[in-house]
Tab-separated table of C-alpha atoms in Angstrom:
chain	number	residue	atom	x	y	z
A	1	UNK	CA	74.918	60.907	106.474
A	2	UNK	CA	71.861	62.682	104.929
A	3	UNK	CA	73.423	64.098	101.972
A	4	UNK	CA	72.031	67.438	102.871
A	5	UNK	CA	74.277	70.399	103.183
A	6	UNK	CA	75.386	71.037	106.725
A	7	UNK	CA	75.894	74.833	107.873
A	8	UNK	CA	78.221	75.736	110.583
A	9	UNK	CA	77.602	78.995	112.099
A	10	UNK	CA	76.191	80.888	115.135
A	11	UNK	CA	72.421	80.821	115.742
A	12	UNK	CA	71.890	84.152	113.954
A	13	UNK	CA	72.075	85.809	110.637
A	14	UNK	CA	75.618	87.193	110.043
A	15	UNK	CA	77.401	86.022	106.951
A	16	UNK	CA	75.453	82.835	106.858
A	17	UNK	CA	71.988	84.205	106.261
A	18	UNK	CA	72.510	84.833	102.478
A	19	UNK	CA	73.546	81.144	102.249
A	20	UNK	CA	70.280	80.124	104.050
A	21	UNK	CA	68.219	82.254	101.732
A	22	UNK	CA	69.830	80.871	98.608
A	23	UNK	CA	69.402	77.332	99.710
A	24	UNK	CA	65.843	78.010	100.614
A	25	UNK	CA	65.186	79.690	97.209
A	26	UNK	CA	66.800	76.636	95.449
A	27	UNK	CA	64.462	74.286	97.367
A	28	UNK	CA	67.465	72.569	99.207
A	29	UNK	CA	66.937	71.207	102.645
A	30	UNK	CA	69.876	71.808	104.992
A	31	UNK	CA	70.968	71.046	108.414
A	32	UNK	CA	72.716	73.413	110.860
A	33	UNK	CA	75.288	73.019	113.578
A	34	UNK	CA	74.905	76.060	115.642
A	35	UNK	CA	77.987	77.473	117.392
A	36	UNK	CA	77.233	78.174	121.048
A	37	UNK	CA	80.468	77.611	122.911
A	38	UNK	CA	84.166	78.509	122.437
A	39	UNK	CA	84.772	74.692	122.689
A	40	UNK	CA	82.796	73.848	119.717
A	41	UNK	CA	84.741	76.422	117.666
A	42	UNK	CA	88.015	75.190	118.961
A	43	UNK	CA	87.015	71.606	118.022
A	44	UNK	CA	86.337	72.759	114.514
A	45	UNK	CA	89.756	74.378	114.428
A	46	UNK	CA	91.562	71.436	115.731
A	47	UNK	CA	89.808	69.005	113.309
A	48	UNK	CA	91.207	71.128	110.403
A	49	UNK	CA	87.659	71.779	109.337
A	50	UNK	CA	87.872	75.564	108.798
A	51	UNK	CA	90.441	76.458	105.977
A	52	UNK	CA	91.035	79.963	107.179
A	53	UNK	CA	90.013	79.374	110.759
A	54	UNK	CA	86.789	81.124	110.073
A	55	UNK	CA	83.126	80.458	109.831
A	56	UNK	CA	80.782	80.270	107.697
A	57	UNK	CA	81.614	76.733	106.722
A	58	UNK	CA	79.170	74.594	104.780
A	59	UNK	CA	79.624	70.753	104.343
A	60	UNK	CA	78.349	70.113	100.735
A	61	UNK	CA	79.093	67.503	98.127
A	62	UNK	CA	82.018	66.060	100.123
A	63	UNK	CA	83.636	69.541	100.476
A	64	UNK	CA	84.020	71.787	103.603
A	65	UNK	CA	83.468	75.080	101.887
A	66	UNK	CA	84.497	78.330	103.514
A	67	UNK	CA	84.333	81.987	102.359
A	68	UNK	CA	80.728	83.116	101.888
A	69	UNK	CA	81.073	83.975	98.261
A	70	UNK	CA	82.696	80.725	97.252
A	71	UNK	CA	79.756	78.974	99.105
A	72	UNK	CA	77.194	81.155	97.413
A	73	UNK	CA	78.721	80.838	94.000
A	74	UNK	CA	78.806	77.070	94.233
A	75	UNK	CA	75.078	76.904	95.327
A	76	UNK	CA	73.919	79.290	92.687
A	77	UNK	CA	75.758	77.401	89.889
A	78	UNK	CA	74.691	73.982	91.023
A	79	UNK	CA	71.087	75.091	91.167
A	80	UNK	CA	70.684	76.965	88.029
A	81	UNK	CA	70.556	80.267	89.657
A	82	UNK	CA	73.651	81.691	88.065
A	83	UNK	CA	72.341	82.716	84.608
A	84	UNK	CA	72.668	80.828	81.274
A	85	UNK	CA	76.148	82.279	80.112
A	86	UNK	CA	79.112	84.258	81.131
A	87	UNK	CA	77.513	87.608	80.333
A	88	UNK	CA	74.462	86.849	82.657
A	89	UNK	CA	76.867	85.645	85.223
A	90	UNK	CA	78.756	88.893	85.075
A	91	UNK	CA	75.483	90.887	85.578
A	92	UNK	CA	74.480	88.578	88.501
A	93	UNK	CA	77.840	88.964	90.096
A	94	UNK	CA	77.756	92.778	89.774
A	95	UNK	CA	74.336	92.987	91.252
A	96	UNK	CA	75.097	90.648	94.158
A	97	UNK	CA	78.267	92.474	94.903
A	98	UNK	CA	76.124	95.624	95.322
A	99	UNK	CA	73.727	94.027	97.717
A	100	UNK	CA	76.573	92.419	99.690
A	101	UNK	CA	78.174	95.824	100.139
A	102	UNK	CA	74.694	97.146	101.354
A	103	UNK	CA	74.090	94.160	103.619
A	104	UNK	CA	77.654	94.539	105.052
A	105	UNK	CA	76.770	97.879	106.492
A	106	UNK	CA	73.831	96.297	108.267
A	107	UNK	CA	75.803	93.259	109.313
A	108	UNK	CA	78.196	95.158	111.436
A	109	UNK	CA	75.406	97.207	112.989
A	110	UNK	CA	74.822	95.150	116.152
A	111	UNK	CA	78.531	95.308	116.990
A	112	UNK	CA	78.673	99.044	117.013
A	113	UNK	CA	78.586	101.307	120.067
A	114	UNK	CA	75.201	102.900	120.583
A	115	UNK	CA	76.268	106.288	119.272
A	116	UNK	CA	77.813	104.784	116.150
A	117	UNK	CA	74.437	102.803	115.723
A	118	UNK	CA	72.541	105.960	115.019
A	119	UNK	CA	75.014	107.187	112.410
A	120	UNK	CA	75.185	103.798	110.829
A	121	UNK	CA	71.360	103.640	110.491
A	122	UNK	CA	71.254	106.895	108.634
A	123	UNK	CA	74.067	105.773	106.445
A	124	UNK	CA	72.289	102.546	105.609
A	125	UNK	CA	69.219	104.320	104.520
A	126	UNK	CA	71.128	106.836	102.515
A	127	UNK	CA	73.103	104.361	100.675
A	128	UNK	CA	70.069	102.205	100.136
A	129	UNK	CA	68.070	104.998	98.701
A	130	UNK	CA	70.768	107.057	96.797
A	131	UNK	CA	73.266	104.247	95.672
A	132	UNK	CA	71.811	100.854	95.565
A	133	UNK	CA	68.065	100.807	95.132
A	134	UNK	CA	68.049	103.307	92.308
A	135	UNK	CA	70.495	101.018	90.311
A	136	UNK	CA	68.162	98.021	90.635
A	137	UNK	CA	65.060	100.087	90.079
A	138	UNK	CA	66.688	101.341	86.779
A	139	UNK	CA	67.616	97.771	85.782
A	140	UNK	CA	64.047	96.605	86.107
A	141	UNK	CA	62.560	99.763	84.484
A	142	UNK	CA	64.911	99.561	81.489
A	143	UNK	CA	64.301	95.943	80.523
A	144	UNK	CA	60.653	95.729	81.824
A	145	UNK	CA	61.096	92.168	82.740
A	146	UNK	CA	60.094	90.404	86.113
A	147	UNK	CA	63.591	89.471	87.268
A	148	UNK	CA	66.834	91.237	87.343
A	149	UNK	CA	68.762	89.127	84.862
A	150	UNK	CA	67.923	87.169	81.738
A	151	UNK	CA	64.213	87.209	82.216
A	152	UNK	CA	64.452	84.290	84.843
A	153	UNK	CA	64.662	83.954	88.458
A	154	UNK	CA	68.384	84.092	89.748
A	155	UNK	CA	70.556	84.536	92.672
A	156	UNK	CA	70.544	88.222	92.109
A	157	UNK	CA	66.853	88.331	92.848
A	158	UNK	CA	66.965	86.424	96.061
A	159	UNK	CA	69.956	88.498	97.243
A	160	UNK	CA	68.139	91.767	96.508
A	161	UNK	CA	65.066	90.618	98.215
A	162	UNK	CA	67.038	89.817	101.298
A	163	UNK	CA	68.670	93.265	101.227
A	164	UNK	CA	65.319	95.010	100.783
A	165	UNK	CA	63.806	93.170	103.802
A	166	UNK	CA	66.812	94.019	105.877
A	167	UNK	CA	66.686	97.695	105.007
A	168	UNK	CA	62.941	97.850	105.660
A	169	UNK	CA	63.697	96.510	109.105
A	170	UNK	CA	65.527	99.926	109.704
A	171	UNK	CA	62.996	102.063	107.698
A	172	UNK	CA	59.895	100.290	106.907
A	173	UNK	CA	58.857	102.454	103.993
A	174	UNK	CA	62.197	102.615	102.340
A	175	UNK	CA	60.831	101.458	99.027
A	176	UNK	CA	58.249	104.249	98.741
A	177	UNK	CA	60.021	105.919	95.722
A	178	UNK	CA	60.794	102.627	94.086
A	179	UNK	CA	57.636	101.155	92.387
A	180	UNK	CA	59.666	98.461	90.432
A	181	UNK	CA	61.280	97.147	93.568
A	182	UNK	CA	57.994	96.952	95.276
A	183	UNK	CA	56.648	94.864	92.568
A	184	UNK	CA	59.767	92.682	92.521
A	185	UNK	CA	59.440	92.209	96.335
A	186	UNK	CA	55.796	91.186	96.076
A	187	UNK	CA	56.538	88.733	93.175
A	188	UNK	CA	59.397	87.074	95.152
A	189	UNK	CA	57.527	87.002	98.329
A	190	UNK	CA	54.849	84.972	96.541
A	191	UNK	CA	57.153	82.329	95.171
A	192	UNK	CA	56.430	79.051	97.032
A	193	UNK	CA	59.854	78.352	98.361
A	194	UNK	CA	60.341	82.001	99.464
A	195	UNK	CA	56.966	82.115	100.945
A	196	UNK	CA	57.819	78.981	103.063
A	197	UNK	CA	61.064	80.530	104.170
A	198	UNK	CA	59.282	83.669	105.323
A	199	UNK	CA	56.987	81.707	107.600
A	200	UNK	CA	57.606	81.390	111.334
A	201	UNK	CA	59.450	78.016	112.025
A	202	UNK	CA	61.593	78.265	108.969
A	203	UNK	CA	65.432	78.283	109.364
A	204	UNK	CA	65.406	82.043	108.682
A	205	UNK	CA	67.104	83.844	111.579
A	206	UNK	CA	65.746	86.857	113.432
A	207	UNK	CA	67.210	90.292	113.694
A	208	UNK	CA	70.382	90.005	115.834
A	209	UNK	CA	69.949	90.737	119.462
A	210	UNK	CA	72.345	91.207	122.477
A	211	UNK	CA	72.447	87.544	123.088
A	212	UNK	CA	73.576	86.961	119.565
A	213	UNK	CA	76.379	89.584	119.838
A	214	UNK	CA	77.537	88.135	123.170
A	215	UNK	CA	77.652	84.587	121.753
A	216	UNK	CA	79.751	85.667	118.615
A	217	UNK	CA	82.134	87.759	120.836
A	218	UNK	CA	82.650	84.936	123.273
A	219	UNK	CA	83.171	82.234	120.697
A	220	UNK	CA	85.425	84.220	118.534
A	221	UNK	CA	87.080	86.044	121.515
A	222	UNK	CA	86.236	89.181	119.492
A	223	UNK	CA	86.214	91.811	122.145
A	224	UNK	CA	87.363	94.813	120.338
A	225	UNK	CA	84.961	97.416	119.081
A	226	UNK	CA	83.927	97.459	115.530
A	227	UNK	CA	84.278	100.719	113.898
A	228	UNK	CA	81.458	102.373	111.958
A	229	UNK	CA	81.869	102.668	108.163
A	230	UNK	CA	83.410	105.823	106.768
B	1	UNK	CA	87.644	101.283	69.143
B	2	UNK	CA	90.370	98.759	69.767
B	3	UNK	CA	88.343	96.032	71.348
B	4	UNK	CA	90.780	96.004	74.170
B	5	UNK	CA	89.507	96.016	77.755
B	6	UNK	CA	89.659	99.679	78.991
B	7	UNK	CA	90.241	100.081	82.892
B	8	UNK	CA	88.981	103.198	84.693
B	9	UNK	CA	90.818	103.796	87.942
B	10	UNK	CA	93.514	106.028	89.567
B	11	UNK	CA	97.124	105.618	88.604
B	12	UNK	CA	97.976	103.069	91.213
B	13	UNK	CA	97.217	99.650	92.593
B	14	UNK	CA	94.228	99.701	94.888
B	15	UNK	CA	91.374	97.430	93.836
B	16	UNK	CA	92.272	97.557	90.106
B	17	UNK	CA	95.668	95.881	90.673
B	18	UNK	CA	94.380	92.265	90.829
B	19	UNK	CA	92.536	92.929	87.491
B	20	UNK	CA	95.779	94.124	85.862
B	21	UNK	CA	97.584	91.040	87.062
B	22	UNK	CA	94.741	88.609	85.767
B	23	UNK	CA	94.647	90.355	82.351
B	24	UNK	CA	98.409	90.273	82.081
B	25	UNK	CA	98.478	86.524	83.189
B	26	UNK	CA	95.871	85.801	80.411
B	27	UNK	CA	97.965	87.610	77.823
B	28	UNK	CA	95.279	90.189	77.237
B	29	UNK	CA	96.340	93.645	76.311
B	30	UNK	CA	94.363	96.490	77.972
B	31	UNK	CA	94.033	100.277	77.920
B	32	UNK	CA	93.824	102.420	81.042
B	33	UNK	CA	92.155	105.725	81.544
B	34	UNK	CA	93.367	107.225	84.776
B	35	UNK	CA	91.209	109.386	87.062
B	36	UNK	CA	93.454	112.195	88.182
B	37	UNK	CA	91.017	114.846	89.470
B	38	UNK	CA	87.697	115.013	91.079
B	39	UNK	CA	86.262	116.381	87.838
B	40	UNK	CA	87.417	113.150	86.021
B	41	UNK	CA	85.425	111.110	88.533
B	42	UNK	CA	82.541	113.464	88.312
B	43	UNK	CA	82.346	112.987	84.508
B	44	UNK	CA	82.166	109.155	84.886
B	45	UNK	CA	79.349	109.679	87.476
B	46	UNK	CA	77.358	112.120	85.358
B	47	UNK	CA	77.749	110.034	82.184
B	48	UNK	CA	76.064	107.213	84.206
B	49	UNK	CA	78.911	104.825	83.600
B	50	UNK	CA	79.355	103.672	87.162
B	51	UNK	CA	76.594	101.330	88.352
B	52	UNK	CA	77.127	101.999	91.993
B	53	UNK	CA	79.093	105.313	91.690
B	54	UNK	CA	82.310	103.368	92.186
B	55	UNK	CA	85.564	102.413	90.493
B	56	UNK	CA	87.094	100.081	89.457
B	57	UNK	CA	85.123	100.107	86.288
B	58	UNK	CA	86.260	98.036	83.149
B	59	UNK	CA	84.843	98.415	79.719
B	60	UNK	CA	84.958	94.890	78.335
B	61	UNK	CA	82.872	93.129	75.689
B	62	UNK	CA	80.322	95.765	75.342
B	63	UNK	CA	79.824	95.946	79.152
B	64	UNK	CA	80.764	98.521	81.719
B	65	UNK	CA	81.633	96.171	84.536
B	66	UNK	CA	81.978	97.375	88.081
B	67	UNK	CA	82.694	95.501	91.349
B	68	UNK	CA	86.205	93.982	91.420
B	69	UNK	CA	85.113	90.370	92.101
B	70	UNK	CA	82.613	90.401	89.177
B	71	UNK	CA	85.238	91.768	86.780
B	72	UNK	CA	87.810	89.115	87.949
B	73	UNK	CA	85.377	86.253	87.778
B	74	UNK	CA	84.419	87.316	84.247
B	75	UNK	CA	87.961	87.579	83.036
B	76	UNK	CA	88.937	84.351	84.686
B	77	UNK	CA	86.066	82.367	83.123
B	78	UNK	CA	86.592	83.893	79.737
B	79	UNK	CA	90.230	83.153	79.600
B	80	UNK	CA	90.092	79.577	81.037
B	81	UNK	CA	91.653	80.502	84.325
B	82	UNK	CA	88.649	79.466	86.468
B	83	UNK	CA	89.002	75.575	86.542
B	84	UNK	CA	87.361	72.862	84.401
B	85	UNK	CA	84.282	72.163	86.602
B	86	UNK	CA	82.275	73.489	89.521
B	87	UNK	CA	84.439	71.883	92.103
B	88	UNK	CA	87.586	73.297	90.859
B	89	UNK	CA	85.859	76.713	90.600
B	90	UNK	CA	84.779	76.362	94.393
B	91	UNK	CA	88.376	75.649	95.275
B	92	UNK	CA	89.565	78.656	93.211
B	93	UNK	CA	86.916	80.770	94.686
B	94	UNK	CA	88.044	79.812	98.250
B	95	UNK	CA	91.631	80.371	97.701
B	96	UNK	CA	91.024	83.684	96.073
B	97	UNK	CA	88.702	84.932	98.868
B	98	UNK	CA	91.676	84.138	101.260
B	99	UNK	CA	94.183	86.007	99.344
B	100	UNK	CA	91.669	88.891	98.756
B	101	UNK	CA	91.205	89.146	102.604
B	102	UNK	CA	94.986	89.228	103.092
B	103	UNK	CA	95.576	91.941	100.429
B	104	UNK	CA	92.505	93.832	101.707
B	105	UNK	CA	94.420	94.379	104.967
B	106	UNK	CA	97.477	95.567	102.960
B	107	UNK	CA	95.422	97.888	100.731
B	108	UNK	CA	94.138	99.930	103.675
B	109	UNK	CA	97.414	100.309	105.421
B	110	UNK	CA	98.607	103.449	103.572
B	111	UNK	CA	95.337	105.158	104.594
B	112	UNK	CA	95.692	104.333	108.187
B	113	UNK	CA	96.843	106.944	110.770
B	114	UNK	CA	100.531	106.860	111.501
B	115	UNK	CA	99.974	105.486	115.000
B	116	UNK	CA	98.228	102.434	113.589
B	117	UNK	CA	100.906	101.509	111.087
B	118	UNK	CA	103.086	99.478	113.364
B	119	UNK	CA	100.264	97.554	114.727
B	120	UNK	CA	98.849	96.953	111.252
B	121	UNK	CA	102.258	95.776	110.025
B	122	UNK	CA	102.426	93.192	112.807
B	123	UNK	CA	98.910	92.158	111.910
B	124	UNK	CA	99.762	91.564	108.236
B	125	UNK	CA	102.808	89.540	109.141
B	126	UNK	CA	100.837	87.660	111.645
B	127	UNK	CA	97.903	86.675	109.315
B	128	UNK	CA	100.220	85.955	106.382
B	129	UNK	CA	102.276	83.548	108.467
B	130	UNK	CA	99.737	81.969	110.602
B	131	UNK	CA	96.401	82.037	108.712
B	132	UNK	CA	96.950	82.283	104.941
B	133	UNK	CA	100.340	81.105	103.751
B	134	UNK	CA	100.228	77.918	105.819
B	135	UNK	CA	96.983	77.039	104.035
B	136	UNK	CA	98.544	77.390	100.555
B	137	UNK	CA	101.743	75.670	101.588
B	138	UNK	CA	99.583	72.776	102.817
B	139	UNK	CA	97.619	72.738	99.566
B	140	UNK	CA	100.807	72.533	97.570
B	141	UNK	CA	102.379	69.888	99.797
B	142	UNK	CA	99.363	67.643	99.763
B	143	UNK	CA	99.000	67.656	96.148
B	144	UNK	CA	102.579	67.718	95.117
B	145	UNK	CA	101.639	69.583	91.933
B	146	UNK	CA	102.993	72.828	90.471
B	147	UNK	CA	99.717	74.740	90.817
B	148	UNK	CA	97.056	75.262	93.440
B	149	UNK	CA	94.127	73.668	91.752
B	150	UNK	CA	93.639	70.837	89.154
B	151	UNK	CA	97.240	70.587	88.205
B	152	UNK	CA	97.044	73.619	85.740
B	153	UNK	CA	97.490	77.279	85.963
B	154	UNK	CA	94.505	79.217	87.242
B	155	UNK	CA	93.372	82.617	88.722
B	156	UNK	CA	94.135	81.259	92.253
B	157	UNK	CA	97.921	81.014	91.344
B	158	UNK	CA	98.021	84.555	89.945
B	159	UNK	CA	96.310	86.015	92.895
B	160	UNK	CA	98.525	84.044	95.370
B	161	UNK	CA	101.698	85.329	93.667
B	162	UNK	CA	100.350	88.941	93.806
B	163	UNK	CA	99.610	88.499	97.558
B	164	UNK	CA	103.140	87.012	98.181
B	165	UNK	CA	104.902	89.921	96.414
B	166	UNK	CA	102.766	92.453	98.229
B	167	UNK	CA	103.577	90.975	101.724
B	168	UNK	CA	107.287	90.710	100.752
B	169	UNK	CA	107.274	94.459	100.210
B	170	UNK	CA	106.574	94.758	103.797
B	171	UNK	CA	108.754	91.922	105.075
B	172	UNK	CA	111.117	90.624	102.576
B	173	UNK	CA	111.791	87.177	104.293
B	174	UNK	CA	108.110	86.442	104.844
B	175	UNK	CA	108.348	83.152	102.949
B	176	UNK	CA	111.328	81.938	104.993
B	177	UNK	CA	109.268	79.112	106.611
B	178	UNK	CA	107.390	78.161	103.339
B	179	UNK	CA	109.727	76.286	101.088
B	180	UNK	CA	106.950	75.214	98.731
B	181	UNK	CA	105.673	78.732	98.345
B	182	UNK	CA	109.106	79.922	97.618
B	183	UNK	CA	109.232	77.296	94.757
B	184	UNK	CA	105.805	78.273	93.686
B	185	UNK	CA	106.766	81.817	93.567
B	186	UNK	CA	109.823	81.057	91.340
B	187	UNK	CA	107.754	78.924	89.027
B	188	UNK	CA	104.886	81.311	88.451
B	189	UNK	CA	107.184	84.384	88.067
B	190	UNK	CA	108.779	82.434	85.172
B	191	UNK	CA	105.631	81.993	83.176
B	192	UNK	CA	106.154	84.261	80.109
B	193	UNK	CA	103.076	86.425	80.537
B	194	UNK	CA	103.797	86.886	84.225
B	195	UNK	CA	107.516	87.413	83.544
B	196	UNK	CA	106.612	90.155	81.010
B	197	UNK	CA	104.419	91.877	83.761
B	198	UNK	CA	107.044	91.805	86.260
B	199	UNK	CA	109.508	93.783	84.069
B	200	UNK	CA	109.895	97.549	84.230
B	201	UNK	CA	107.645	99.376	81.812
B	202	UNK	CA	104.761	96.996	82.231
B	203	UNK	CA	101.403	98.264	83.387
B	204	UNK	CA	102.054	96.898	86.893
B	205	UNK	CA	101.696	99.724	89.344
B	206	UNK	CA	104.224	100.543	92.159
B	207	UNK	CA	103.503	100.477	95.818
B	208	UNK	CA	101.428	103.400	96.956
B	209	UNK	CA	103.370	106.564	97.893
B	210	UNK	CA	102.517	109.880	99.537
B	211	UNK	CA	101.464	111.408	96.271
B	212	UNK	CA	99.144	108.641	95.442
B	213	UNK	CA	97.515	108.625	98.860
B	214	UNK	CA	97.008	112.390	98.727
B	215	UNK	CA	95.448	112.128	95.250
B	216	UNK	CA	93.096	109.230	96.309
B	217	UNK	CA	92.028	111.165	99.444
B	218	UNK	CA	91.382	114.250	97.273
B	219	UNK	CA	89.421	112.685	94.598
B	220	UNK	CA	87.267	110.362	96.738
B	221	UNK	CA	86.857	112.868	99.665
B	222	UNK	CA	88.340	110.480	102.157
C-alpha cells in the first residue's frame, strides 16, 4: 500500500510508455505490474478492474484509471505540467494530440507485416519531417522561448521529446533540418529527472521486439494482422 | 467579426459533429465555413491556418484550434461541462474516451469497402452491447443519479447521447437491454439546448450519404 501509482501493462512501450515518461518527468515513483500471461489479463477482467476491458490501466489516488489520454491528463494536471490557464491548456492539448498521432504510426509498426513495415517507416519519416516537426519548430522559432508553451516546462515538451527519440530510432538524423528542435532536445535531455529516465536501469522500455509482439498477441488474443496506415 | 466560434469542416458529421453537439449543449451559437472543394482546403493550407494540415479547425477566442480532443476539452472547460475538480474531470475523460472509441468505429464505416460493411456492422453492435453500453448502464445504476458524473450535466452526458443516437441509426433497438440508458436518453434529449439541436433546421448534420462520402474522398485524396 505504497501510495505510488501502479501501472498495469505489458513489459514494453505501447500506449503506456507516454505515461511512464510523464510520471518520470514529474518526478513520481511508480510501480508496474507487467502482463505476461493470458491468465493475468483474465483476472483483471474478472475483478472488474478494466472499465472497457482494456489496458493501460493505472491505479492512482484511489482510482483505476483507463484510457491513455484520461490518465495522462490527470497526471499532467496534478503535477503542474498542464499550463496555467485554459488557453495554455488548449495549446498543450493541440501539441500533444499532434505528437500522439505521430507516435501512433510508430506504435503499430511492430505489428505490421514485413512489407508493410518498410512502407510505414517511410511514412513515419515523411510525416515527421513534413507535418509534425515543422509545426513545433515554428512554435519555438516564433516565440523564441525554451519550452513549447507559456515559457515553462509542460507535458507538451515531454511528449515531443519522446516522439523525437522514437523517430530518431527510425532515422537517426531526422532533426538535421530542425535546429530549434535540436536545442529543445538537448535542453530536455539535461533536465535531472529526464536524464535519470534516459539512463539504463530506469523503467523506460526498449524498442519493441518479437517477444513483445508475441506476448501482446497471446495475452489479448489479437491474432489478426494490423493494417498499415493510409 | 461576430465573436462566435467558426467551424471549418466539410458539410457532414465526421470529426466535427461532436464539437457541434457540445457547442449546442452549451447553448453557444456558432458559424460554419464548409470545405466543398480541394481548392477550399488548399486555401486553408496555404494561409497557414491548419497547424497539422488537418481539419477540424475551429476559430475560437482568438485561436485557430485544431485536433478534435483539444477543441472539445477547451469548450467543455470554458462552459463548465468538465466537472468541478480533477477527479470528476478524470471520470469525464475516461467516459468520453470510451464513446470516442465507439463512435470512431462508426465514423469509418461509410469508407469501408462494401464487403466489410456487414462485418463492421456486427462489430459495432457487439462493441456497443458488450463493451461500452454496459459500462455506462452500470455507472448510472451504481450512482442512481440523472447524469454520469457528479450529479450534474457534463460533456460525458452529451457525448454518450450522441453515441447512442449514432448506434441506433444502425440498429434501432440497441438499447433494448439497457433500461437506464433508455431513461438517460429521454432525459438528456429533453434538456432545452439539446432538444433544440435535435429539431430539423439545426446545425446537426445527417448521417453520411453517397454524395458526402464521394466529396470527402475527392477533397482529401482518399
